[in-house]
Every structure is written in structure tokens, then in C-alpha cells.
Coordinates of C-alpha atoms in Angstrom, one line a residue:
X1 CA 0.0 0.0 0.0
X2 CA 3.0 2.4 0.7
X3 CA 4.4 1.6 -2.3
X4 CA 1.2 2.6 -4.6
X5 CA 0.7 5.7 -2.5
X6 CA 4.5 6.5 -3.0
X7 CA 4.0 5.9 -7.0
X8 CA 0.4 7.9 -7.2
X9 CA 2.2 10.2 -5.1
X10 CA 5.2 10.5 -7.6
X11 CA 2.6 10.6 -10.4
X12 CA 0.5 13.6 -9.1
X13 CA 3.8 15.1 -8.7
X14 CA 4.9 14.9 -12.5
X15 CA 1.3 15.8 -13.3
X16 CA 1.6 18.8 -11.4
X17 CA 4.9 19.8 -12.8
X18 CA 3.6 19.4 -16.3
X19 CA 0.9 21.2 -15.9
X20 CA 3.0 24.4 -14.3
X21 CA 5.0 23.9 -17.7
X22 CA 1.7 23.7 -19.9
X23 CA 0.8 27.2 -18.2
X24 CA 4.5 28.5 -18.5
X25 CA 4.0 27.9 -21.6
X26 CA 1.6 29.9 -22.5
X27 CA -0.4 30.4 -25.1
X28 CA 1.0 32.5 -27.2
X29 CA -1.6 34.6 -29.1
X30 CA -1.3 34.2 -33.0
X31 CA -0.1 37.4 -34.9
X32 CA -1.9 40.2 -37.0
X33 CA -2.2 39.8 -40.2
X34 CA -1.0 42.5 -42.3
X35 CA -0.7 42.8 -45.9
X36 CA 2.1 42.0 -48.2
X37 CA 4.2 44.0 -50.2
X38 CA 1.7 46.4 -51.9
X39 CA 3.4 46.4 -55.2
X40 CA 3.5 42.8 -55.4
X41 CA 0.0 42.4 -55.4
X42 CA -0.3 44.8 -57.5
X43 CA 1.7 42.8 -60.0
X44 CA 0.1 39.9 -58.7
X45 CA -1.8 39.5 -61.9
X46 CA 1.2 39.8 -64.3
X47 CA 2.7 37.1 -62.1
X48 CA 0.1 35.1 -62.8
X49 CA -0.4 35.1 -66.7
X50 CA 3.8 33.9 -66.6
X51 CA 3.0 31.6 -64.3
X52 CA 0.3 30.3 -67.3
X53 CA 2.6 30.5 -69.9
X54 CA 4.9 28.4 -67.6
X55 CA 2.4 26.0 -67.0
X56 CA 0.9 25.2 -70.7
X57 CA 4.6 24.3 -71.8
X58 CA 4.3 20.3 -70.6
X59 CA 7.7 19.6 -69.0
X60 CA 6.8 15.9 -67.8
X61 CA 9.8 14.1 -67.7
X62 CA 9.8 10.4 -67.3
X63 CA 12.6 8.0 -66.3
X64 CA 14.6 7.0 -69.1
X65 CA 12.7 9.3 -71.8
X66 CA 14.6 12.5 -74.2
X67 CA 12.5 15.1 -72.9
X68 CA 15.2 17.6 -74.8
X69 CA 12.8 19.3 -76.9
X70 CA 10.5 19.9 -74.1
X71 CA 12.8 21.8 -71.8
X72 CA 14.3 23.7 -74.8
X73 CA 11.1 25.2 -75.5
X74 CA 10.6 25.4 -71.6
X75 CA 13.3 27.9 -71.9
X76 CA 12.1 29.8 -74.6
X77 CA 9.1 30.6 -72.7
X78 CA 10.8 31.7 -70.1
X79 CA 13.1 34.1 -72.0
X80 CA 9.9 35.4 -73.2
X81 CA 8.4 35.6 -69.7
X82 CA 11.4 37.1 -68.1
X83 CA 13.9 39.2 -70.7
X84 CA 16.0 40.6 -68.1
X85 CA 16.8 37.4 -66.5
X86 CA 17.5 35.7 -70.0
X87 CA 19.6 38.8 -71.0
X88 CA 21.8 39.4 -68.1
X89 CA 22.4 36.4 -66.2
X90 CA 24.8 34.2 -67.1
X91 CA 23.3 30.5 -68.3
X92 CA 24.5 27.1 -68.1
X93 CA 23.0 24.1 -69.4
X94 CA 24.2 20.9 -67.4
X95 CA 22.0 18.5 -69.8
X96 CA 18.5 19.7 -69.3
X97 CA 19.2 21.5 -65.9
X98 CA 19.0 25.2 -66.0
X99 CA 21.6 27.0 -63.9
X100 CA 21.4 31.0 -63.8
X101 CA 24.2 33.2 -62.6
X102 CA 23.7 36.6 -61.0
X103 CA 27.0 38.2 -60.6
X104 CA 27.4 40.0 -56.8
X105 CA 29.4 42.8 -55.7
X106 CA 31.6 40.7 -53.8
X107 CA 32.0 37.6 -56.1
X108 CA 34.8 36.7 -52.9
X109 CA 32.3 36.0 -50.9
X110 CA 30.2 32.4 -49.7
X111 CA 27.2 32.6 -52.4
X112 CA 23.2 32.3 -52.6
X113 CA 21.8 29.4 -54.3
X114 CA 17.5 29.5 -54.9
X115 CA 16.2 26.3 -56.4
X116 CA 12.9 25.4 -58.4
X117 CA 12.6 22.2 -60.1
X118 CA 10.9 22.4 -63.5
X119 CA 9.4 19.1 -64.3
X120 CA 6.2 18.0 -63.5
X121 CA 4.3 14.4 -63.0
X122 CA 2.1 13.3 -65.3
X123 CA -1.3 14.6 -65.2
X124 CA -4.1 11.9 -65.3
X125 CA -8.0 11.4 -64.2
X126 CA -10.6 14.3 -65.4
X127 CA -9.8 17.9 -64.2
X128 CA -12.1 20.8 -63.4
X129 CA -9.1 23.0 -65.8
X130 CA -7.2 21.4 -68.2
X131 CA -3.6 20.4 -66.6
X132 CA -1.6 22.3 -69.0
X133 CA -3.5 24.8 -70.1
X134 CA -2.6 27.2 -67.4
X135 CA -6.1 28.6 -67.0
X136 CA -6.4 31.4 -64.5
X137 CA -10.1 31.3 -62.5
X138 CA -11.4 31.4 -59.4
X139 CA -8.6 33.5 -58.2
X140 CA -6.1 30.4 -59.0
X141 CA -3.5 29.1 -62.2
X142 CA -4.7 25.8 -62.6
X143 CA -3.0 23.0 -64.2
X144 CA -0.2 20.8 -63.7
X145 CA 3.3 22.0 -62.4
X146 CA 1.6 25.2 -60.4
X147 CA 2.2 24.4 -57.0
X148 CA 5.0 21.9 -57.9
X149 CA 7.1 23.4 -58.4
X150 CA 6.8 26.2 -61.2
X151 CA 5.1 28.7 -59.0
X152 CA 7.3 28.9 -57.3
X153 CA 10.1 28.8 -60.4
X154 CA 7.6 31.7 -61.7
X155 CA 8.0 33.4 -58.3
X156 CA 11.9 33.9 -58.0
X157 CA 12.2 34.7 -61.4
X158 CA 9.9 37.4 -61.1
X159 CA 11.7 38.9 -58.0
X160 CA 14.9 39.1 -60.0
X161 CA 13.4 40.1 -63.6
X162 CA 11.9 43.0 -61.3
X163 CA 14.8 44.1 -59.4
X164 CA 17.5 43.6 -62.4
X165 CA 14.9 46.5 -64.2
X166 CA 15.2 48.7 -60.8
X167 CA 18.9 48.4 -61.0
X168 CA 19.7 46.0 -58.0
X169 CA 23.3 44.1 -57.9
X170 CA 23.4 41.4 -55.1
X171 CA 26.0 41.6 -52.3
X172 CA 27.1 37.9 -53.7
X173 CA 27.0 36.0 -56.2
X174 CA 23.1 34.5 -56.2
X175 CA 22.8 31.4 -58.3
X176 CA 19.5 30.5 -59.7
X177 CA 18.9 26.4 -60.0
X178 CA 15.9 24.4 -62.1
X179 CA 16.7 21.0 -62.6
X180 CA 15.0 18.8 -65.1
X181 CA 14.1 15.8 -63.2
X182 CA 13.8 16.0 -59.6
X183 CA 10.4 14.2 -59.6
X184 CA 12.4 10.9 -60.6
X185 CA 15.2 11.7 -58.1
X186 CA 17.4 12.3 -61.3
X187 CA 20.7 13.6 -61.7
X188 CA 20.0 17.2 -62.9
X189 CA 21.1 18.7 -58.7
X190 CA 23.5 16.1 -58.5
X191 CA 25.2 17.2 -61.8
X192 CA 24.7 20.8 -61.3
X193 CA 26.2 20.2 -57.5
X194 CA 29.0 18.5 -59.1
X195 CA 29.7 21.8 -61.7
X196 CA 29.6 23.7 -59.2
X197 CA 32.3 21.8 -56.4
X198 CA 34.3 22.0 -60.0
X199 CA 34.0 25.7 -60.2
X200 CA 35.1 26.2 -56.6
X201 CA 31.9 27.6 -55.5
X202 CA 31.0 27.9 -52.0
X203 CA 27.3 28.7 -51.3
X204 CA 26.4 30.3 -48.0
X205 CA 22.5 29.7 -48.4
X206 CA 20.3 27.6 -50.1
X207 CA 16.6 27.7 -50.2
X208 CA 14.5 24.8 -51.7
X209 CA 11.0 23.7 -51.9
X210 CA 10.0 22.0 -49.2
X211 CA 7.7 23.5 -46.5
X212 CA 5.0 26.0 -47.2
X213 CA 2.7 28.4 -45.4
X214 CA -0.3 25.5 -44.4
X215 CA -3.5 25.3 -42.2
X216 CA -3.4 23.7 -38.7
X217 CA -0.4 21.4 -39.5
X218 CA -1.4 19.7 -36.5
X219 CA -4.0 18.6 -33.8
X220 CA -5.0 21.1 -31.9
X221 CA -3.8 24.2 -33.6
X222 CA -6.1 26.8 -35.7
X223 CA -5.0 28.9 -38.3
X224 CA -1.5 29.5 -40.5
X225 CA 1.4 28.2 -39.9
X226 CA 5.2 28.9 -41.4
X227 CA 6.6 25.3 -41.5
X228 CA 10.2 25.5 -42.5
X229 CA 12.2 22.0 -43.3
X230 CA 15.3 21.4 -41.6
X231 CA 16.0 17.8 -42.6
X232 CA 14.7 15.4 -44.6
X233 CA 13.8 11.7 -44.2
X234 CA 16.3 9.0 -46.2
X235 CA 15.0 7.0 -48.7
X236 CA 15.4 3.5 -50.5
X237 CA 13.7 1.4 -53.0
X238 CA 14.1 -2.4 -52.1
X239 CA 13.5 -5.7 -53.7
X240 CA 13.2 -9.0 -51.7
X241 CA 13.3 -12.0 -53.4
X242 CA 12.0 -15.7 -52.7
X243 CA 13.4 -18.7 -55.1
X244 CA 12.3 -22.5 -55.4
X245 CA 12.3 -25.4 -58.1
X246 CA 8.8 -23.8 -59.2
X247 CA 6.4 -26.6 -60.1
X248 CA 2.7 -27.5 -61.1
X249 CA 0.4 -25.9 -58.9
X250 CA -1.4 -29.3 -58.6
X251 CA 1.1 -31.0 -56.3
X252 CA 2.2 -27.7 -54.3
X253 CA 4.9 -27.9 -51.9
X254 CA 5.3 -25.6 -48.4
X255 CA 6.7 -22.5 -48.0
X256 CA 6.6 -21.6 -51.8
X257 CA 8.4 -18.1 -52.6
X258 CA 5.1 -16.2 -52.5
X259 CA 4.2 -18.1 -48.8
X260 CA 7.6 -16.6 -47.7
X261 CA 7.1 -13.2 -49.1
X262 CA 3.5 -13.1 -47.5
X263 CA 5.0 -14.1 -44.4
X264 CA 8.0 -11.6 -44.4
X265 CA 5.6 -8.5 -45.6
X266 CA 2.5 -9.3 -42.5
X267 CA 5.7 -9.7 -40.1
X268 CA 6.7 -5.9 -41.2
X269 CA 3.2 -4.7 -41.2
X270 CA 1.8 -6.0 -38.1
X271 CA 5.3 -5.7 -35.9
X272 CA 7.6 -2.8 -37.1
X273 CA 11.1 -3.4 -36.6
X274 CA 11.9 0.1 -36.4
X275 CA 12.2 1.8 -33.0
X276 CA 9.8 5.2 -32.5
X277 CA 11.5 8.2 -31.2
X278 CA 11.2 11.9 -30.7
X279 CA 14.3 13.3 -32.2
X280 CA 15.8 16.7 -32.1
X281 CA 14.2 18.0 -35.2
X282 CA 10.9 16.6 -34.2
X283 CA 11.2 17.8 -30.4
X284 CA 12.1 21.3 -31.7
X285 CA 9.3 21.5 -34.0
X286 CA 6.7 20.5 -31.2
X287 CA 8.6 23.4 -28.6
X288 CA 7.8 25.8 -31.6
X289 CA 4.0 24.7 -31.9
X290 CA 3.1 23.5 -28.4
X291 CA 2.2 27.2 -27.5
X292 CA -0.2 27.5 -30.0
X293 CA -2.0 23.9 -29.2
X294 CA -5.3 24.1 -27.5
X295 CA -4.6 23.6 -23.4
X296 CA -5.1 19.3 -23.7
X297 CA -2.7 19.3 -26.7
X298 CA -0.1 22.1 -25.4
X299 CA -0.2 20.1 -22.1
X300 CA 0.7 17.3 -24.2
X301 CA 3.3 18.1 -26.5
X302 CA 4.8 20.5 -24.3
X303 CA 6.2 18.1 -21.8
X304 CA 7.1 15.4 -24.3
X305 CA 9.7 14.1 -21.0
X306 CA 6.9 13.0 -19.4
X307 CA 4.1 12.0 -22.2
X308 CA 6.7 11.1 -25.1
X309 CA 6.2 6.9 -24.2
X310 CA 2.2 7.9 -24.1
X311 CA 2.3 9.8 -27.5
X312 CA 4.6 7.3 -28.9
X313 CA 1.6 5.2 -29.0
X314 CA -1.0 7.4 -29.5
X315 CA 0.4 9.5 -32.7
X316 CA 0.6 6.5 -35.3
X317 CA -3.2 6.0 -34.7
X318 CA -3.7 9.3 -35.4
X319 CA -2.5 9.0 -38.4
X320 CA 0.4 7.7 -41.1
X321 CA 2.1 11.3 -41.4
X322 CA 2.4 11.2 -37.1
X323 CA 4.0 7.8 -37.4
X324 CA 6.4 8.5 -40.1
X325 CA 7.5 11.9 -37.8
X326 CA 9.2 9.1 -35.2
X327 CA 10.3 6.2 -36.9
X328 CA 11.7 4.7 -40.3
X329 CA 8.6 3.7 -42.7
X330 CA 8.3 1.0 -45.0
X331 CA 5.9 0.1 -47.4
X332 CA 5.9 -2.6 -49.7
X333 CA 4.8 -1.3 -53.3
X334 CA 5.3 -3.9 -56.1
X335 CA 4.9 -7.5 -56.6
X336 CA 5.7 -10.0 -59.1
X337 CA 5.3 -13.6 -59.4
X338 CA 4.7 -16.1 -61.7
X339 CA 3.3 -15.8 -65.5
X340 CA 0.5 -17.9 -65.1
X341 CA -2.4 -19.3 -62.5
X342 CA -1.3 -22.3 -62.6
X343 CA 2.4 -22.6 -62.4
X344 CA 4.2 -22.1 -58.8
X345 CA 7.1 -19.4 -59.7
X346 CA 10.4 -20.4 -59.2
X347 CA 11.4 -16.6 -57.9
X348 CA 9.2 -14.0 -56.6
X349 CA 9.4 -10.6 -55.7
X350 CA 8.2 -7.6 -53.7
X351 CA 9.4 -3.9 -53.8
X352 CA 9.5 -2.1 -50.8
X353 CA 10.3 1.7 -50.0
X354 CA 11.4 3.0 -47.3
X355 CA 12.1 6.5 -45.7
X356 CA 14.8 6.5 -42.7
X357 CA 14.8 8.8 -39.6
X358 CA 17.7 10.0 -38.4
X359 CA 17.9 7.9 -35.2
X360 CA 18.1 4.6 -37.4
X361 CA 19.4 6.0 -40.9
X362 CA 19.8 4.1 -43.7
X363 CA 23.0 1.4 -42.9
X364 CA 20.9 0.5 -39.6
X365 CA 17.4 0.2 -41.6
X366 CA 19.1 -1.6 -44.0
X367 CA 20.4 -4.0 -41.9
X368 CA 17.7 -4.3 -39.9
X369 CA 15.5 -5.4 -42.4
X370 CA 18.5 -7.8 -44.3
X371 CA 18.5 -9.7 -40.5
X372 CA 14.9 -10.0 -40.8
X373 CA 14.6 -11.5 -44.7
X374 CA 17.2 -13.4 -43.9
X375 CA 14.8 -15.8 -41.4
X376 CA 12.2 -16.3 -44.1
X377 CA 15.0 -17.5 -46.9
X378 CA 14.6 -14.2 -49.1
X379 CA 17.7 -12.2 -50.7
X380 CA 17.4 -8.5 -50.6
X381 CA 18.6 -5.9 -53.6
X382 CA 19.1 -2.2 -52.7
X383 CA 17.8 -0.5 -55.6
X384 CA 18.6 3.1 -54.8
X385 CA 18.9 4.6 -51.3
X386 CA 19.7 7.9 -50.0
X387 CA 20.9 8.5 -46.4
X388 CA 18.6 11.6 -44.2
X389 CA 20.1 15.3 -45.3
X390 CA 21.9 16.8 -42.8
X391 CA 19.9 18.6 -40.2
X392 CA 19.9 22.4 -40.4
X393 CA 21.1 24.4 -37.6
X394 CA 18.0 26.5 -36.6
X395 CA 20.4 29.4 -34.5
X396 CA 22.5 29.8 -37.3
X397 CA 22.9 33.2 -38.9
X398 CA 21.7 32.2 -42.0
X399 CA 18.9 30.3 -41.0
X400 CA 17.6 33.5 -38.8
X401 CA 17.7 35.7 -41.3
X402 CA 15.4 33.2 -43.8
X403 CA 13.4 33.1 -40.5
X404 CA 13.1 36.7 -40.2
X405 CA 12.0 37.0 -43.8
X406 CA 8.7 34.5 -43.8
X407 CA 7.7 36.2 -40.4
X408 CA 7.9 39.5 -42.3
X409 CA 6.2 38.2 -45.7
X410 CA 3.7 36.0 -44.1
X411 CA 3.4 37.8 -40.1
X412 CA 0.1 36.2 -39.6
X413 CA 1.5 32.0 -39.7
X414 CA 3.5 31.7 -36.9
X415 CA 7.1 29.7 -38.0
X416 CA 7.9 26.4 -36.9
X417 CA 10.8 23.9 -38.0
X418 CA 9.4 21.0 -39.9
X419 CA 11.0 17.3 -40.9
X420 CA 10.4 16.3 -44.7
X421 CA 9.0 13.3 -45.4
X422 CA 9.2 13.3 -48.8
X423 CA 12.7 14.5 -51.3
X424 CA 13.8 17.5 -52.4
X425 CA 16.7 19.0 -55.1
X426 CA 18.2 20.6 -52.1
X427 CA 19.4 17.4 -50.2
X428 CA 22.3 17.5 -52.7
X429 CA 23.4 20.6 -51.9
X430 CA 24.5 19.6 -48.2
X431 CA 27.6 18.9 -49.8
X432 CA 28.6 22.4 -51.0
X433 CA 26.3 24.5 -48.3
X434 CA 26.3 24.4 -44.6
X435 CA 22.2 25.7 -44.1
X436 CA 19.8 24.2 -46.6
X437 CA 16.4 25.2 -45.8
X438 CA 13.6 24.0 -47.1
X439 CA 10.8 26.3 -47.9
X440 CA 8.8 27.1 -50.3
X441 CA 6.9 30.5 -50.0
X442 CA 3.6 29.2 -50.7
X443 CA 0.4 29.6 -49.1
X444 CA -1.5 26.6 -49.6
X445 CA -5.0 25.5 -48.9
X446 CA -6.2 22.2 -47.6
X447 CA -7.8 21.8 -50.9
X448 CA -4.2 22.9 -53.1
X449 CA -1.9 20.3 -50.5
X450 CA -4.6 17.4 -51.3
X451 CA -3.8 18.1 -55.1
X452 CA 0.1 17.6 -54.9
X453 CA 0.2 14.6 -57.7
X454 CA -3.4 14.7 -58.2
X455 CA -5.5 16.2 -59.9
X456 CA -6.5 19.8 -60.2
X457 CA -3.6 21.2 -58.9
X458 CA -3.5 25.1 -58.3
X459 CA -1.6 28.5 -56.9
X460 CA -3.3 31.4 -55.3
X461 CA -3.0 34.0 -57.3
X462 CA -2.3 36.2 -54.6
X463 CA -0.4 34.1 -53.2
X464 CA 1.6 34.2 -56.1
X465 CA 1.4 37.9 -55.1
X466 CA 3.2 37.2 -51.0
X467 CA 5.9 34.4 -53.0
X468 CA 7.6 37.4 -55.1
X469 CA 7.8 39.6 -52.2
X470 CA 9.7 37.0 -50.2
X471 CA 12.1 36.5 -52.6
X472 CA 12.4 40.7 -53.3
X473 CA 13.2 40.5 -49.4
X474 CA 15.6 37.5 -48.8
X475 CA 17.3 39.1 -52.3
X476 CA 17.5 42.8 -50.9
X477 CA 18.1 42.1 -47.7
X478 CA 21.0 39.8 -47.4
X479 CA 24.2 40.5 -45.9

């Protein structure tokens, strides 16, 4: 009996100590909204009809494919779009991947890398707009490619085309980078990553896609919010493969190769071997959103030291995106067998992909899962992996200054650091570039983040509008 009293008394303790924490932590009211740069609303409309033009030249670039003429054209389009740009910078073509130079007063110093990716997926199912027709309606440039990732492409590009006509030289060297096929995790970044270490350039800052301006990114918060990416998640594509003599399915034997796949995949499923965990990036993200959280969900995630084992559990049945936040994923997305109903194959196979988190990157997943195909006879291929980017440091200079310019642009979303799930260009550029963030100056609707790869895909046009006058800032205002 002393013993449970002692414990319940150790319990109301922590409880108590919690909830002082939840109410130090208090809620922080959310921030005035206040317009964006007047004159690049104004010009919001101008934006827009580029961002059409941009849109009805079809860049979808497939794996394997000579999309050449495409992206020639693509290029013509945007001379047309933006003259300045296409007249003053200096242009390199590494294959299809479009690198623009924009000579700084100090070319000594570390440089200034913004990047846009300018092919698209493929564009399938019936649409309300055409998908490359670039209509403009409702307020919104529909089609294929707006949102990802040529707004934002239309976006920068705009920025510079305006201040190259006002005059405007950099303080460094600002290099401008589209690559050709970042949708198929192509080499058009690594390649133009690689020119670049060749030139001897040393970039200071990078800013990617990655992040955007979003509604309630979480449970219990209302409202905007700035996510910014600081890292992002590993990835692989691997195939496991069961073999036999093969055989007549009329006299079948046991454990067949598909018996042993089915086996392996339902162990994965139903008992993950990856551990969950609340790392850094993800603790840091909660400490910035926890004051925003309605009281349960502040009292919650703002004392993850004491509910982290209880939310460890909770989170993946709220959902697939809470899981993959704590843990290495995999998913098993292809399957092949035999050629025929009635023959037992004498190799099978399944395709699985996976996303790593930094606690078990990718030589522990790996291994972890080889251990584990191992014990049901399968071999295992590594088809392509790539280890978690590096994690940015969120008190650097750099990475304050990029902070200071979405609180600026966008003072009504609150700013948050945020782990990518999926890949971007800009993991690359860890190599050359000590703060990569990942942000996209997008404001994007429920309704515009369920149409990433789908269909229908659209950009405010006034958001279109806050996107230019956050790159006019990060470009004027760097030191």
C-alpha cells in the first residue's frame, strides 16, 4: 500500500509539474495579419499570366525518356516571360538542368543558391481545368506543375526580372537552379552540384521547396502556420526476393516463394522493426507549436519528457504522417510472381520503400531489415537509397535571417521547424552548403496540398502575389 501511495504520489507530482510547464507555456496569441508587399500584389496578376505560360509548356519528364525538346522550349518561354533574367544572367545548361548566374558585388564571398525544379508528373484522371492549359479562374492558375514546383520557379524569377529592371546588384553571387528531373530523383542537382564543387563555388544559403505556409499542420492548432524544413527523411527502394524449383500448382509444396514473401511482408506490417522516437528536429518542431496547441494538446506536447512513451503510442493511430514523424517507414509497393495461374514461380518478388529517420538511418534500416529477410529465406537488392540530409542548424545566422524574412512576408503563420518526409533538389546541396532550408513561400489551402500529384492542382494568385515579395526581401536584404 505504501508503495502505490508512494508511486500515485510520484505521479501527481509529475502531473503537477507538467501542468506548471503547460501554463509556463503559455499560449501564445497568434499574430496580426498585415498585408504583403503592396506592389507585389499589384503585379500579382502579371505574375500570374507567366506563371500560365509556364504551366501550358508540358515539362513531364519520365525516367529514361529524351525530354530535350521539351525543356528547350521550356526555356524559350521563359526568356519570353522574363527578358532581363535571360539577357543578363549568365546560363548554363548541365543537360536539361538550367543553372542561372547573377554576378554579386563581392564575387569573394560564400554565395546564394534559390532552387525550383521544372518538371512536373504526369497529369491523369478528369480535371475541373485542363492540366496544361494554365487557366487562370477562381482567383487560382490551374494546371499541372503550379504548386510543384513552377510557381514557385515563376516566383523567384519574377523577384529578379523586377529588381535587375530597378537596377539591383546582389551583395554575392546568387545562383539560380531548375533541374530537369527531380520528380524521378534524377541527376540534374546532383550534376549541377557536381559543376559547381568543380567551379570552386561555396554557397552560404540555399533555399528549396520543401515546406510551405499551411492550415493547422497539427491537432489542436487553428489557423496558418510557417513550417520550414530542416532535414529530410532517407530514402530507398528495395526488392526482396524468394526462389524455389517452381512446379505444377497441382502438387504444391510448403513454403513456396510467395508463402515466404506473404509471411516476411504481415511480419513488417503488423510488428515494425523500427524503433519510434522523438528526435531533435521533431522535439524542436513540437517546442515551436506547443504554445499555439489548445490547453489538452499544449499540455501534451509541451512536456514530451513525461508523455513522449504515451504519445509514442497514440500518434501512429492518429494518423500515417504522425507515425512516419518518429520512426523509419516501410511500405511494400510492387509485386511479381509467376506468368501464369497455374504454375508455382520459381522466384518472386516484392518492392518495398522506405524513408529513414535519423535515429536509425539508412546502414541500420538496412540491416535491420536484411537480418529480418534473412529468417524467411529471401535475398534483398538495394535498388537506390539515400541516407537523411543533414539537419539544419536552426540558431545559425543564416537560417535566422530566412526566418526573419517568412515572419515578415507572411506575419500572420506563426514559424515552426518542420521534418520532410518526402525528397527534395536541395538534399544535394548539403555537400557544398552548410544551411539548406527547405521552404517554399507558398500559401496553400487544404484543398491545393490534397492536389500535390493529383489532380486539379492550383496557386493562389495572390499568393503568387506574398511568394515574389519574399524573394524581393531574402534578395535585398541579405548581408
Amino acid at each position: 500500500v505504501i508503495v502505490l501511495l508512494c508511486l500515485l504520489g510520484l505521479f501527481l507530482l509529475l502531473l503537477l509539474i507538467a501542468c506548471v510547464n503547460a501554463a509556463r507555456i503559455a499560449a501564445k496569441p497568434r499574430p496580426a495579419a498585415k498585408p504583403a508587399e503592396g506592389q507585389a500584389l499589384e503585379r500579382a496578376d502579371g505574375y500570374a499570366r507567366s506563371l500560365s505560360k509556364m504551366i501550358a509548356c508540358e515539362t513531364v519528364n519520365p525516367r529514361g525518356s529524351d525530354s530535350s525538346a521539351k525543356f528547350a522550349r521550356f526555356r524559350e518561354v521563359l526568356a519570353e516571360c522574363f527578358p532581363r533574367v535571360h539577357a543578363e544572367l549568365e546560363q548554363t545548361l548541365i543537360g536539361d538542368a538550367l543553372l542561372l548566374k547573377w554576378k554579386g558585388r563581392d564575387p569573394g564571398r560564400g554565395a546564394v543558391a534559390l532552387l525550383a525544379h521544372s518538371d512536373v508528373v504526369e497529369a491523369s484522371g478528369e480535371w475541373e481545368h485542363p492540366p496544361f492549359a494554365g487557366e487562370i479562374a477562381d482567383g487560382c492558375v490551374w494546371g499541372r506543375g503550379a504548386m510543384d514546383n513552377k510557381g514557385n520557379l515563376c516566383a523567384l524569377l519574377s523577384a529578379a526580372e523586377e529588381l535587375l529592371g530597378e537596377g539591383f546588384v546582389p551583395p554575392c553571387d546568387v545562383y539560380i537552379a531548375s533541374s530537369n528531373n527531380e520528380e524521378t530523383m534524377g541527376d540534374g542537382a546532383p550534376n549541377t552540384v557536381a559543376y559547381l564543387q568543380k567551379q570552386g563555388v561555396r554557397l552560404d544559403l540555399v533555399i528549396d521547396e520543401g515546406g510551405a505556409v499551411v492550415s493547422a499542420p497539427m491537432p489542436g492548432l487553428k489557423g496558418s502556420y510557417a513550417m520550414m524544413g530542416i532535414m529530410e527523411k532517407g530514402y530507398a527502394d528495395v526488392r526482396f526476393t524468394a526462389r524455389s524449383d517452381g512446379g505444377h500448382s497441382s502438387t504444391p509444396p510448403k513454403n513456396t516463394p510467395l508463402a515466404r514473401l506473404a509471411a516476411f511482408v504481415h511480419h513488417v506490417e503488423k510488428h515494425s522493426p523500427f524503433k519510434m522516437k522523438f528526435t531533435p528536429p521533431v522535439k524542436a518542431m513540437f517546442r515551436e507549436l506547443a504554445p499555439y496547441m489548445r490547453f489538452p494538446f499544449r499540455l501534451l506536447f509541451g512536456n514530451l519528457w513525461l508523455f513522449g512513451p504515451l504519445l509514442k503510442l497514440a500518434m501512429p493511430m492518429v494518423s500515417g504522417q504522425a507515425a512516419a514523424l518518429l520512426k523509419t517507414t516501410c511500405v511494400f509497393t510492387m509485386a511479381e510472381g509467376s506468368g501464369a495461374p497455374n504454375v508455382i514461380p520459381s522466384s518472386a518478388s516484392v518492392t518495398a520503400n522506405l524513408r529513414f529517420m535519423v535515429h536509425q538511418a539508412r546502414d541500420e534500416s538496412l540491416a535491420i531489415l536484411r537480418r529480418l529477410a534473412e529468417k524467411y529465406g529471401l535475398e534483398m537488392e538495394v535498388l537506390y537509397s539515400s541516407d537523411c540530409s543533414p539537419v539544419a542548424d536552426t540558431g545559425s545566422e543564416r537560417f535566422r535571417f530566412v526566418r526573419r524574412c517568412v515572419e515578415e512576408v507572411f506575419p500572420e503563420a506563426p514559424v515552426a521547424p518542420y521534418v520532410m518526409l518526402g525528397g527534395t533538389d536541395s538534399r544535394h546541396y548539403s555537400a557544398i552548403c552548410p544551411c539548406v532550408v527547405k521552404f517554399g513561400p507558398s500559401i496553400l489551402t487544404p484543398q491545393q496540398l490534397a492536389s500535390m500529384h493529383a489532380r486539379n492542382e492550383n496557386f493562389g494568385v495572390e499568393a503568387l502575389g506574398r511568394a515574389v515579395a519574399f524573394f524581393r526581401l531574402v534578395l535585398t536584404s541579405y548581408q
